[in-house]
Coordinates of C-alpha atoms and ligand atoms in Angstrom, one line a residue:
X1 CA 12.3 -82.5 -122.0
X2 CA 12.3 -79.1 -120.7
X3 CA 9.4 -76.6 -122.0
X4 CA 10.0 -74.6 -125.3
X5 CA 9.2 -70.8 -125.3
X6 CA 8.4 -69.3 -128.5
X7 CA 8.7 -65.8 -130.5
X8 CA 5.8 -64.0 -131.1
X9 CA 5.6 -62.5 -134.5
X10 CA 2.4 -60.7 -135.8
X11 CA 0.3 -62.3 -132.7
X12 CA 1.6 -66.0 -134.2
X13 CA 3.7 -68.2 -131.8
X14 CA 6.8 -69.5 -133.4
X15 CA 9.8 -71.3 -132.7
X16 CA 11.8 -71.0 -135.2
X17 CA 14.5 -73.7 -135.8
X18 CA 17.7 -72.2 -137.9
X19 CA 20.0 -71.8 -134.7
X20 CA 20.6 -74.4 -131.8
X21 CA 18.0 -73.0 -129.2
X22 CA 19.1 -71.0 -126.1
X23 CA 18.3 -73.1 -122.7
X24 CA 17.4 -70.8 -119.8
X25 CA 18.1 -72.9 -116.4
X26 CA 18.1 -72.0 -112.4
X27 CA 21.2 -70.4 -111.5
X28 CA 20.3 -72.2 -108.0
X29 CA 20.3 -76.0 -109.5
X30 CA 22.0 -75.6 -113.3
X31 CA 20.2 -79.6 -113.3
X32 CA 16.7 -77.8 -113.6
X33 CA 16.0 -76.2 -116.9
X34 CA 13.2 -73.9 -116.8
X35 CA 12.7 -73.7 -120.6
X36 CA 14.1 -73.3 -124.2
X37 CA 14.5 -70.8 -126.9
X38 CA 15.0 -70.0 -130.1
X39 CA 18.1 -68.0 -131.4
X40 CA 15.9 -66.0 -133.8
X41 CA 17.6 -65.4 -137.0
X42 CA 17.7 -61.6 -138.8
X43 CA 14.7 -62.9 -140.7
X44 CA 13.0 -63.2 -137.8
X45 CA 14.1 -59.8 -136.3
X46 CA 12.8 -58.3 -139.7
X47 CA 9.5 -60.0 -139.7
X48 CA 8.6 -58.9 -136.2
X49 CA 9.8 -55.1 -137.0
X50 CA 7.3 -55.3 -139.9
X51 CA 4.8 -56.8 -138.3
X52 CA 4.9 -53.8 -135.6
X53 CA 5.5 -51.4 -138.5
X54 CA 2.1 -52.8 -139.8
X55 CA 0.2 -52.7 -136.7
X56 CA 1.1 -48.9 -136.1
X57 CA -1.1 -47.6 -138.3
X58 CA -4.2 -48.6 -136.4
X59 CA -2.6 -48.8 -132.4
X60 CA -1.2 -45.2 -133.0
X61 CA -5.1 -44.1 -133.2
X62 CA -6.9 -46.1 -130.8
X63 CA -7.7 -43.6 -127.8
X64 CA -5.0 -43.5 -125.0
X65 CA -7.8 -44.2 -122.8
X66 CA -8.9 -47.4 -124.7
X67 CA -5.1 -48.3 -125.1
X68 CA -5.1 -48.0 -121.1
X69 CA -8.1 -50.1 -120.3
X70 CA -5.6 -53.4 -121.8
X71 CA -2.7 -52.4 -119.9
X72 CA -5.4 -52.4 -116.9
X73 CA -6.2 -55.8 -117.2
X74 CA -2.7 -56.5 -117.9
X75 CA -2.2 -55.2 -114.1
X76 CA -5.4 -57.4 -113.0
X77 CA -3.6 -60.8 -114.7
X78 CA -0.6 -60.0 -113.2
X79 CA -2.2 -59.6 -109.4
X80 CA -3.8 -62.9 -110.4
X81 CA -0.4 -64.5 -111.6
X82 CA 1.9 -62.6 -108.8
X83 CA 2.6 -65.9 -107.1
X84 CA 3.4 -67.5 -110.3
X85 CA 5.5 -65.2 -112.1
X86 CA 7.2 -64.4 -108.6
X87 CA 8.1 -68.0 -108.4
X88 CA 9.2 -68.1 -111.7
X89 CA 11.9 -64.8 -111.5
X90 CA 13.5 -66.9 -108.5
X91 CA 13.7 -69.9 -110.4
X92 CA 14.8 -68.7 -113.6
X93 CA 17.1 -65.3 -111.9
X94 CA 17.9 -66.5 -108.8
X95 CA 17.0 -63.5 -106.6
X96 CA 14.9 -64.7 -103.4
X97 CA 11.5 -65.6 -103.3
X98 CA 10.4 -62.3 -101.8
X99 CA 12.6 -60.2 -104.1
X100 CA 10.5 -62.2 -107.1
X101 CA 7.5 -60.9 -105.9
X102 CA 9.2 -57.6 -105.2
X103 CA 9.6 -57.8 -108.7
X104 CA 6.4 -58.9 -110.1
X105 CA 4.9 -56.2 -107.5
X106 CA 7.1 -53.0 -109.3
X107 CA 5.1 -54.1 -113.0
X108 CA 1.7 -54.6 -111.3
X109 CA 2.8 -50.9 -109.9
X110 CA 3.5 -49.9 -112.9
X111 CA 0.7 -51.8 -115.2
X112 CA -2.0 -49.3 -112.8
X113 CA 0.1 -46.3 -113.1
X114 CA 0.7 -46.4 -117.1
X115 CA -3.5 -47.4 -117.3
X116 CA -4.0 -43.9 -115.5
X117 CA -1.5 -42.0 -117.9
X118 CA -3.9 -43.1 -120.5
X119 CA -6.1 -40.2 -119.7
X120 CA -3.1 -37.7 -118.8
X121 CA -1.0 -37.8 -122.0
X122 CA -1.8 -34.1 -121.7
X123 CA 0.3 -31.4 -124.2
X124 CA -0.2 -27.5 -123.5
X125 CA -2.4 -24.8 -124.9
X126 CA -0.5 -21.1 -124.4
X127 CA -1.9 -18.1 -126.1
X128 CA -0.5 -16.8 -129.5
X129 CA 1.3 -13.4 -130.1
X130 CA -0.8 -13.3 -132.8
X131 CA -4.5 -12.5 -133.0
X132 CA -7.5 -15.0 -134.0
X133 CA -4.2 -17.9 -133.7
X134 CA -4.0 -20.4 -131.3
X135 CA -1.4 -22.7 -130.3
X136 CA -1.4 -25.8 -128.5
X137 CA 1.0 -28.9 -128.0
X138 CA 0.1 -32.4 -128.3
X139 CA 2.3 -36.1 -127.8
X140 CA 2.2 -38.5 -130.6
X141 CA 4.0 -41.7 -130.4
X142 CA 7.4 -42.0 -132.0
X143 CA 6.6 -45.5 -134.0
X144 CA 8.0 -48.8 -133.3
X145 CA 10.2 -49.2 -130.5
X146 CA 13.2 -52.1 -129.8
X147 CA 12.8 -52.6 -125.8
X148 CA 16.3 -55.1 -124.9
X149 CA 16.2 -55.7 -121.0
X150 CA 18.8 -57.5 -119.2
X151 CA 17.9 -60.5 -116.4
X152 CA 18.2 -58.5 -113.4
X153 CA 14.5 -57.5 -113.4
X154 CA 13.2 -60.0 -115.6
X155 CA 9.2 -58.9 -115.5
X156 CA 10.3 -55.4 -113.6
X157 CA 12.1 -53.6 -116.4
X158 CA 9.7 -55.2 -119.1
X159 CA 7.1 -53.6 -117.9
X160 CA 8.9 -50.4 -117.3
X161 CA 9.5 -50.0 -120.9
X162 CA 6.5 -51.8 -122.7
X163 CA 3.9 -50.3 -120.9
X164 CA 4.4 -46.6 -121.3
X165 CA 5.5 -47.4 -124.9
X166 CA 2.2 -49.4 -125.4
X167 CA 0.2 -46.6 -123.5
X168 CA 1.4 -44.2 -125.9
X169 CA 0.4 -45.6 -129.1
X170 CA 4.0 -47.0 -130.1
X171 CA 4.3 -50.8 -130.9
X172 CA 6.9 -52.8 -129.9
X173 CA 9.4 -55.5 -130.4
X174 CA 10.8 -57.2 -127.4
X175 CA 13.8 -58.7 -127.1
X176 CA 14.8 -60.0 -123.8
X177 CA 17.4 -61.1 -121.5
X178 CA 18.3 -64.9 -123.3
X179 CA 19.0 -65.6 -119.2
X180 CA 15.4 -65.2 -118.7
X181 CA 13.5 -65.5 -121.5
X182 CA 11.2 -67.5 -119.5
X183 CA 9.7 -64.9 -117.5
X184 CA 9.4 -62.6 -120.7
X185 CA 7.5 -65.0 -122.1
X186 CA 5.4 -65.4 -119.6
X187 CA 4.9 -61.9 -119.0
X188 CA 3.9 -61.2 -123.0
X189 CA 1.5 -63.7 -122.5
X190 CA -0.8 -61.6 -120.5
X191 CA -0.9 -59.2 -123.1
X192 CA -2.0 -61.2 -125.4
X193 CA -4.8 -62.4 -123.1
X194 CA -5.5 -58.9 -121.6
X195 CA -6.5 -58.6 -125.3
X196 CA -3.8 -56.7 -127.0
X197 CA -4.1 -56.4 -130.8
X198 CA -2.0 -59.0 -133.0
X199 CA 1.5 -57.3 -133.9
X200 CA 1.3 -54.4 -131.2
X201 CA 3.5 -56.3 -129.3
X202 CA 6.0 -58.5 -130.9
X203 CA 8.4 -60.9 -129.0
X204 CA 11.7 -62.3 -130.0
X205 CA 14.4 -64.3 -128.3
X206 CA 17.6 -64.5 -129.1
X207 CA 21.3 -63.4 -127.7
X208 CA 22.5 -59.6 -127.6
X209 CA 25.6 -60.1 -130.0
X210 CA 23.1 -61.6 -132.6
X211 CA 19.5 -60.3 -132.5
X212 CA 19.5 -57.5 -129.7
X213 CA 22.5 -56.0 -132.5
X214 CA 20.3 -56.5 -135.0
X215 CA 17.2 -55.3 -133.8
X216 CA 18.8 -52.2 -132.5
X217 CA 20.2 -51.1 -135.8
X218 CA 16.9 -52.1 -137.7
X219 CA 16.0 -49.2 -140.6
X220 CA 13.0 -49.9 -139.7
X221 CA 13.2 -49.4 -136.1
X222 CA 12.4 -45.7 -134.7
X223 CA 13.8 -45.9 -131.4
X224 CA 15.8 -48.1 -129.1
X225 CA 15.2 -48.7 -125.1
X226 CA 18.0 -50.6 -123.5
X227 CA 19.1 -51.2 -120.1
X228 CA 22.2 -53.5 -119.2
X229 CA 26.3 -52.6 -119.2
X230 CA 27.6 -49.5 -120.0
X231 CA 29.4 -51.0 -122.5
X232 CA 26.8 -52.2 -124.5
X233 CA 24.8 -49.1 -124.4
X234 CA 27.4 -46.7 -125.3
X235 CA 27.8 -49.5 -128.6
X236 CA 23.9 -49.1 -129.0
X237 CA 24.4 -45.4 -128.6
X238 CA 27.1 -44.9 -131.5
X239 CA 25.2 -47.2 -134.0
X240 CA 21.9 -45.6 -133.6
X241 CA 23.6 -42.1 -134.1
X242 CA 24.1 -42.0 -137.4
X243 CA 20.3 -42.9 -138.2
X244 CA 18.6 -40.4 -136.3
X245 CA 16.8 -43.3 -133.7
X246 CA 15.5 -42.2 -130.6
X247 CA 18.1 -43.7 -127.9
X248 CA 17.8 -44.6 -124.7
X249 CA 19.8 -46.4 -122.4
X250 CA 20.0 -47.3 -118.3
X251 CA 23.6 -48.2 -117.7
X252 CA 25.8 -49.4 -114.8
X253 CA 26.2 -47.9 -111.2
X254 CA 28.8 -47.3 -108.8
X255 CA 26.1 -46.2 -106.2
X256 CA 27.7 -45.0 -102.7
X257 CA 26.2 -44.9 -99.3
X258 CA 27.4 -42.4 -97.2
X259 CA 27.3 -42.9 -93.7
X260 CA 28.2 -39.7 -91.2
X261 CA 28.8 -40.0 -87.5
X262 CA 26.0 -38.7 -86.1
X263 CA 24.1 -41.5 -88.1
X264 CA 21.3 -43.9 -86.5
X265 CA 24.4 -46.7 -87.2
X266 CA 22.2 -49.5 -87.2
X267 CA 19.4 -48.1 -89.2
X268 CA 22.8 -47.6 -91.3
X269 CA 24.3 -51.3 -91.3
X270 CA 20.7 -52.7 -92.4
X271 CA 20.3 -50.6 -95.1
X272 CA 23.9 -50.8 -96.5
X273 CA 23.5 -54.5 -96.0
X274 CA 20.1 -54.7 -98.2
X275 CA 21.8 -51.9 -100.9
X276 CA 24.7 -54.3 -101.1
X277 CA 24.0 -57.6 -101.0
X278 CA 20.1 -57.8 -101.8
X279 CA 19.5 -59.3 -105.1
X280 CA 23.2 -60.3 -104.7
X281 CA 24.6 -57.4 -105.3
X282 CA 22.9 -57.6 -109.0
X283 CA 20.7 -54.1 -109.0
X284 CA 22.4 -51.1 -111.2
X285 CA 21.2 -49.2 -108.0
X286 CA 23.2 -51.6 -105.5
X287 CA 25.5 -50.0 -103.5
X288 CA 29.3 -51.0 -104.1
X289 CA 30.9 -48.0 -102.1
X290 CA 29.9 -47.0 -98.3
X291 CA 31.9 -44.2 -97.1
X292 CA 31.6 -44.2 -93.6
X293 CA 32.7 -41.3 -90.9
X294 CA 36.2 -41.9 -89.5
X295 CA 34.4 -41.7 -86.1
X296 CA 31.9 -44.2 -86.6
X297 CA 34.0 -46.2 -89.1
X298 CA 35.3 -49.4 -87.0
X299 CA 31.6 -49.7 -85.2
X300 CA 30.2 -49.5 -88.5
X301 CA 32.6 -51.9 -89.9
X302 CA 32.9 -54.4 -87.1
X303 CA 28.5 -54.3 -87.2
X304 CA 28.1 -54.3 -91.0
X305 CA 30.9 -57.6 -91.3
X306 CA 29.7 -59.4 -88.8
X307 CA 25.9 -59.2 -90.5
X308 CA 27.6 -59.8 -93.9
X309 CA 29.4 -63.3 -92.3
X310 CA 25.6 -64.4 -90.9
X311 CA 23.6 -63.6 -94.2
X312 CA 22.2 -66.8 -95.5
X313 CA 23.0 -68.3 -98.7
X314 CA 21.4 -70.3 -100.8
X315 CA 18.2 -71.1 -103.5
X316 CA 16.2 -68.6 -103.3
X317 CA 13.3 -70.6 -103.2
X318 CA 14.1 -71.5 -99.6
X319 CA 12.4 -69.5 -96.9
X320 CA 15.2 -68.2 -94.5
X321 CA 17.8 -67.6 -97.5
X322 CA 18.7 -64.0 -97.8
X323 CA 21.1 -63.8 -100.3
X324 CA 21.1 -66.1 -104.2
X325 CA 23.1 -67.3 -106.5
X326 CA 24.6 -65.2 -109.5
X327 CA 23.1 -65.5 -113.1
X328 CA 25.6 -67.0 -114.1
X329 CA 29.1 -68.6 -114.9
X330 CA 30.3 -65.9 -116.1
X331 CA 29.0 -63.3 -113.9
X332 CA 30.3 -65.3 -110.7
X333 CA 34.2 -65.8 -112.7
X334 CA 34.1 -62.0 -113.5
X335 CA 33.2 -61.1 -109.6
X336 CA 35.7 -63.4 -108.4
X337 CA 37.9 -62.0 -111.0
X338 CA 37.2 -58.6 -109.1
X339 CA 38.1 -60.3 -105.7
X340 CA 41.2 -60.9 -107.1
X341 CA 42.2 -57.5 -109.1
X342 CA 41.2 -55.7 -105.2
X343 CA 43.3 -57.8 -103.7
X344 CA 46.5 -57.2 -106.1
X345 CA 45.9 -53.6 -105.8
X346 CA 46.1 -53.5 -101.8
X347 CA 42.9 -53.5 -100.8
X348 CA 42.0 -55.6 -97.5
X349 CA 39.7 -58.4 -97.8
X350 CA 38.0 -58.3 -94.3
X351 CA 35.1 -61.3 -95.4
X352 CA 34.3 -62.9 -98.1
X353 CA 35.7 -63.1 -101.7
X354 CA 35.4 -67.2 -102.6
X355 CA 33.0 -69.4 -104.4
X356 CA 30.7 -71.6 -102.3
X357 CA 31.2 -75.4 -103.1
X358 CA 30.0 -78.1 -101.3
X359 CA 26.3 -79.5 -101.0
X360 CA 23.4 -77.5 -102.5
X361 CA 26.2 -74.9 -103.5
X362 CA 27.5 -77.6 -106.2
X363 CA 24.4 -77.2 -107.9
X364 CA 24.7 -73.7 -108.7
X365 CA 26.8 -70.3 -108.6
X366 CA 26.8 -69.6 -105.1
X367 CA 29.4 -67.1 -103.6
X368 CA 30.1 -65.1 -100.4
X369 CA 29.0 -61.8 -99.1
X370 CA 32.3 -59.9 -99.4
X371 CA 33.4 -56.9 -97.9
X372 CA 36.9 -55.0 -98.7
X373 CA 38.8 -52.0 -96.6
X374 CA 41.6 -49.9 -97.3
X375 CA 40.0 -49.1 -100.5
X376 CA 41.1 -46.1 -102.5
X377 CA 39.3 -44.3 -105.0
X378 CA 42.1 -44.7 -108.1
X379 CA 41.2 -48.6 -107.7
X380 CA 39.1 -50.4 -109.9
X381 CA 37.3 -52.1 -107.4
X382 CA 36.3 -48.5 -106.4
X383 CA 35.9 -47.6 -110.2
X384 CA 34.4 -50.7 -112.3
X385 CA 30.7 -51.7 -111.4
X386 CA 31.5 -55.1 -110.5
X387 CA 27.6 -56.3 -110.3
X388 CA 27.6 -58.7 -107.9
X389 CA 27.8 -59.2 -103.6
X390 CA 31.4 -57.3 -103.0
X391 CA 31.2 -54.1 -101.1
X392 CA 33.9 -51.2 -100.5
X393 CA 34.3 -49.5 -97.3
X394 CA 36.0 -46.1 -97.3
X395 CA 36.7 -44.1 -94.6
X396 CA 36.0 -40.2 -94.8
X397 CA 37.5 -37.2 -93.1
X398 CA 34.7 -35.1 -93.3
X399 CA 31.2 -34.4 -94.8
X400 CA 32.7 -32.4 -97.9
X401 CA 35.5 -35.5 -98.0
X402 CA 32.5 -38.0 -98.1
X403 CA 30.9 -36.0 -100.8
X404 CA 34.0 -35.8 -102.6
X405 CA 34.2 -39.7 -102.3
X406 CA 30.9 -40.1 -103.3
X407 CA 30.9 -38.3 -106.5
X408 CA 34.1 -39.6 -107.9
X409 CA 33.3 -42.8 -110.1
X410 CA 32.3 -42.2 -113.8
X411 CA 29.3 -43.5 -112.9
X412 CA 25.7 -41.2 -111.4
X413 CA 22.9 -43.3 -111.2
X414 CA 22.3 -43.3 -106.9
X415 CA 23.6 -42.5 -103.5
X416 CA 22.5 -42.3 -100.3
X417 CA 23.2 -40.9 -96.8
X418 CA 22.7 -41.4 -93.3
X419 CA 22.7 -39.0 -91.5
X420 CA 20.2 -37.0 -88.4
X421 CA 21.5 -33.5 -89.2
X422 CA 19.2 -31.7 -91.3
X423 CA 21.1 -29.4 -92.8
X424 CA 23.9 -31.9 -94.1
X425 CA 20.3 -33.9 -95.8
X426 CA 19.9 -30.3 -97.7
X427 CA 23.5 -30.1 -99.2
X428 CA 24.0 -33.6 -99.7
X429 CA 20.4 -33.6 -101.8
X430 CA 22.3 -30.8 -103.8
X431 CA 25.6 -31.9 -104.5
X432 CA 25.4 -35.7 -104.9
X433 CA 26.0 -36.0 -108.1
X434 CA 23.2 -38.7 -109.6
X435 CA 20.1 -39.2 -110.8
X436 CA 18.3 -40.6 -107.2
X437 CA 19.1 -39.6 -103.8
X438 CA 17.8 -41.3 -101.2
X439 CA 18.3 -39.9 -97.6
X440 CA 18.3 -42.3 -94.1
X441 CA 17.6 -45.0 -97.3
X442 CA 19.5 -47.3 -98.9
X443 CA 20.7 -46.6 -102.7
X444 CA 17.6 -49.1 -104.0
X445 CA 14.0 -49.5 -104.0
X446 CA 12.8 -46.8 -106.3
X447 CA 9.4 -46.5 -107.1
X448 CA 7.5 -46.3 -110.2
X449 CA 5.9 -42.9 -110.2
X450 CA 8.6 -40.8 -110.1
X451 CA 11.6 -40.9 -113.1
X452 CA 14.6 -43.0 -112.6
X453 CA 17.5 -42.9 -114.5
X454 CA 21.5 -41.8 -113.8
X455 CA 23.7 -39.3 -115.1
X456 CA 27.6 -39.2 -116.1
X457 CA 28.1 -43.2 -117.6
X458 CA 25.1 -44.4 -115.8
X459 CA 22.6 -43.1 -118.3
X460 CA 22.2 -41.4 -121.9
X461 CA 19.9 -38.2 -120.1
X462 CA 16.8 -40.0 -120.5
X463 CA 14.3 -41.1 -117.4
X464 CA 12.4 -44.3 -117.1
X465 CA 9.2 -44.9 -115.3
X466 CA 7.5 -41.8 -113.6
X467 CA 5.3 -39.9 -116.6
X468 CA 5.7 -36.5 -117.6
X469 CA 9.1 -35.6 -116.8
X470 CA 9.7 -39.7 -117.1
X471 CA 8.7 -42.5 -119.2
X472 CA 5.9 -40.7 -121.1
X473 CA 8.9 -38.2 -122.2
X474 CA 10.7 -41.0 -123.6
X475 CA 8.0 -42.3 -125.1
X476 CA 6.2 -39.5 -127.1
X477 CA 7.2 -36.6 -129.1
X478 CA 5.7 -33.1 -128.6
X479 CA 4.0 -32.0 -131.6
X480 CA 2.9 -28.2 -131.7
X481 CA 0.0 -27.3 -133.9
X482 CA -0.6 -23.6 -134.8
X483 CA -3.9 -22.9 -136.2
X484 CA -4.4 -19.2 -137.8
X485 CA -8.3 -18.5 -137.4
X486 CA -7.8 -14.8 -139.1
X487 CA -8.2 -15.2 -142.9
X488 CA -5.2 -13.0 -143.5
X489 CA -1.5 -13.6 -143.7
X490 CA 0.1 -13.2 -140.0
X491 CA 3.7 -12.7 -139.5
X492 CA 5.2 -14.0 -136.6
X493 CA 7.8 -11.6 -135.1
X494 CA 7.5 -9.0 -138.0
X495 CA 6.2 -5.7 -136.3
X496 CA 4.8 -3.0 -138.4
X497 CA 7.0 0.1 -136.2
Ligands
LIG501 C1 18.0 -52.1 -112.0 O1 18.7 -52.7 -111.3 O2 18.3 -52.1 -113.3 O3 15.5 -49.1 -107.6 C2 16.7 -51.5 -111.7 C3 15.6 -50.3 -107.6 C4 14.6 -51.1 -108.5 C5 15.0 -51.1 -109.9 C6 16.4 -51.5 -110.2 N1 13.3 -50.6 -108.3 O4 16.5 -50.9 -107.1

């Protein structure tokens, strides 16, 4: 029988029994479960809020740097696990093997970075108007935070979220992905052993529509981290408003690549073809729209097809496989959905577009890289993140046409462009309209030190990762302190004239 996983509730392992549990298995070989889960109940969404509600009182007054000296040996047990976990995130998410380690790599990054911030959750001090006054900002935690990831990043975006809340002196409940609860598990584990306090980090599995709902909308609760659809986040988003939580949610991405014809076009092909078809196409930062020159179009076209027919699919835990399965059932049956709606709307398949049967593919929910033409922006397939390996290609008149292009989804989150003119980098760093810009790089890869986060549907305004500016925003509230050293009554603003 496959492993069990359990919740953990006021440092207490638990699995508690009410619902059927939740099997997690390899979207590679569905045969292969990689462990079971409970489908918490409210109950036990309540008992882990109060358990974090409890352990506030003595986490939120612990030194930062104290705080940060866990979260440092959280990064030391994850260097030591790296191969382990890495492993895992394949097995249990599908992404390739070097892609799970990519992605245990970006919370070891991030595990050193938030132990630094530790001794930088720095305020201001700024003179007074007033004389024998002085004035000074600090950050205090905001309480007990809900983090709900998706499976995407299954250690990656855990630790983008729990680590700055942890360094700040908020606890946590954790509800993760219920497509890869494993890795969660695993990942809380090291807390616990890196010597966390009971209850400062609380852990509980369950399904979005049930105990992610639940947890959000907690009285209890003080503020909500989410990252997954747009959908779900703008529902997260109305029910929190009423109850003055602190909200913040990553969303979807309809990131573009520009390419413009005095481009280095292969330099362009391989990064359009890592941006689109790199953790299959499963990334909110993946690029699903490359707008190409109409010069360089068919050479780019002809080039980037061609690589997208030789790209090698399979389990990720193979050595020379570059591209996975999908999560899921449903995730591959709503991408080939997509394949179909482009097609009914007039869009050219050039490659790609079916399932994968046959063989090892049987085992699991393989498709092909797929690559569409003739695409126009009023199309949904140039509209809807689709979230999987299907690619747009449009062709552009002009720089201020490819701009145009670039900036007209509902969604802001990243773009890119190629290009070797320098000036075109300057105006396309202005006007792109999203949250990263990456020029001569694809539309993924960001790294953990500077903010990240979208605009337009793609984001609610706040950053992730990154720390003042970023996650340490998020995560704290400024709290101004004005201390009157006078012995008299001051009036601000009132002038004796
Ligand atoms: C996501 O897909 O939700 O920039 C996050 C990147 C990664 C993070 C992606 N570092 O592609």
């Amino acid at each position: 029988m496959a492993e069990r996983f359990c919740n953990l509730i006021a440092g207490r392992w638990e699995f508690p029994e009410a619902n059927p549990p939740i099997e997690s298995v390899n979207p590679a070989d569905i045969s292969d479960v990689v462990g079971i889960v409970p489908e918490s109940t409210p109950e036990d969404v309540n008992r882990a809020v109060e358990s974090a509600r409890k352990a506030y009182s003595g986490w939120r007054l612990v030194p930062p740097p104290r705080r940060a000296e866990i979260l440092f040996r959280v990064a030391e047990l994850l260097v030591k696990n790296k191969h382990f976990l890495g492993e895992l995130v394949t097995r249990e998410m599908g992404k390739i093997l070097k892609e799970g380690l990519g992605d245990v790599q970006e919370a070891i990054d991030m595990a050193y970075y938030m132990a630094g911030e530790g001794r930088r959750l720095a305020g201001e001090t700024v003179p007074s108007e007033l004389p024998d006054k002085d004035c000074k900002s600090v950050r205090v935690p905001i309480g007990v935070f809900a983090l709900i990831t998706p499976w995407n990043f299954p250690i990656a975006i855990p630790a983008w979220k729990i680590l700055p809340a942890l360094v700040a002196g908020n606890t946590v409940v954790f509800k993760p992905s219920s497509y890869t609860p494993v890795c969660a598990t695993r990942f809380v584990e090291l807390f616990v052993e890196a010597g966390l306090p009971e209850g400062v980090l609380n852990l509980v599995h369950g399904r979005g529509e049930t105990v992610g709902r639940v947890l959000a909308e907690h009285p209890l609760v003080d503020g909500v981290s989410f990252t997954g659809s747009t959908k779900v986040g703008e529902a997260i988003i109305k029910s929190c408003a009423g109850i003055g939580k602190e909200v913040s949610c990553e969303m979807g991405g309809k990131n573009p690549i520009i390419v413009m014809d005095d481009a280095d076009l292969e330099l362009a092909i391989e990064g359009s073809l890592w941006a689109s078809f790199g953790t299959t196409g499963q990334r909110c930062t993946a690029s699903s729209r490359l707008i190409v020159h109409r010069d360089v179009y068919d050479a780019f076209l002809t080039g980037f097809t061609e690589r997208a027919k030789n790209l090698r699919v399979g389990c990720g835990l193979e050595e020379d496989t570059d591209m996975g399965p999908l999560i899921n059932e449903t995730q591959l049956a709503r991408v080939l959905h997509y394949v179909e709606v482009g097609k009914k709307e007039g869009a050219r398949l050039v490659t790609g577009g079916r399932r994968l049967t046959g063989g090892v593919f049987d085992r699991g929910y393989f498709m092909e890289p797929t690559v569409f033409t003739d695409v126009t922006e009023d199309m949904r397939i140039a509209r809807e993140e689709i979230f999987g390996p299907v690619v747009s290609v449009f062709r552009a008149d002009s720089f201020t046409h490819a701009i145009q292009l670039a900036n007209s989804t509902d969604y802001g989150l990243s773009s890119a462009v190629y290009t070797r003119d320098v000036n075109r980098t300057a105006i396309a760093e202005r006007e792109l309209n999203s949250g990263l810009v990456y020029i001569n790089a694809p539309t993924i890869g960001a790294e953990i030190q500077l903010p990240f986060g979208g605009i337009k549907k793609s984001g609610s305004g706040h950053r992730e990762a990154g720390g003042r500016g970023g996650a340490i925003d998020m995560f704290t509230r400024m709290k101004v302190i004005y201390r009157d050293f006078s012995g008299r009554l001051q009036k601000a603003q009132i002038r004796e004239e």
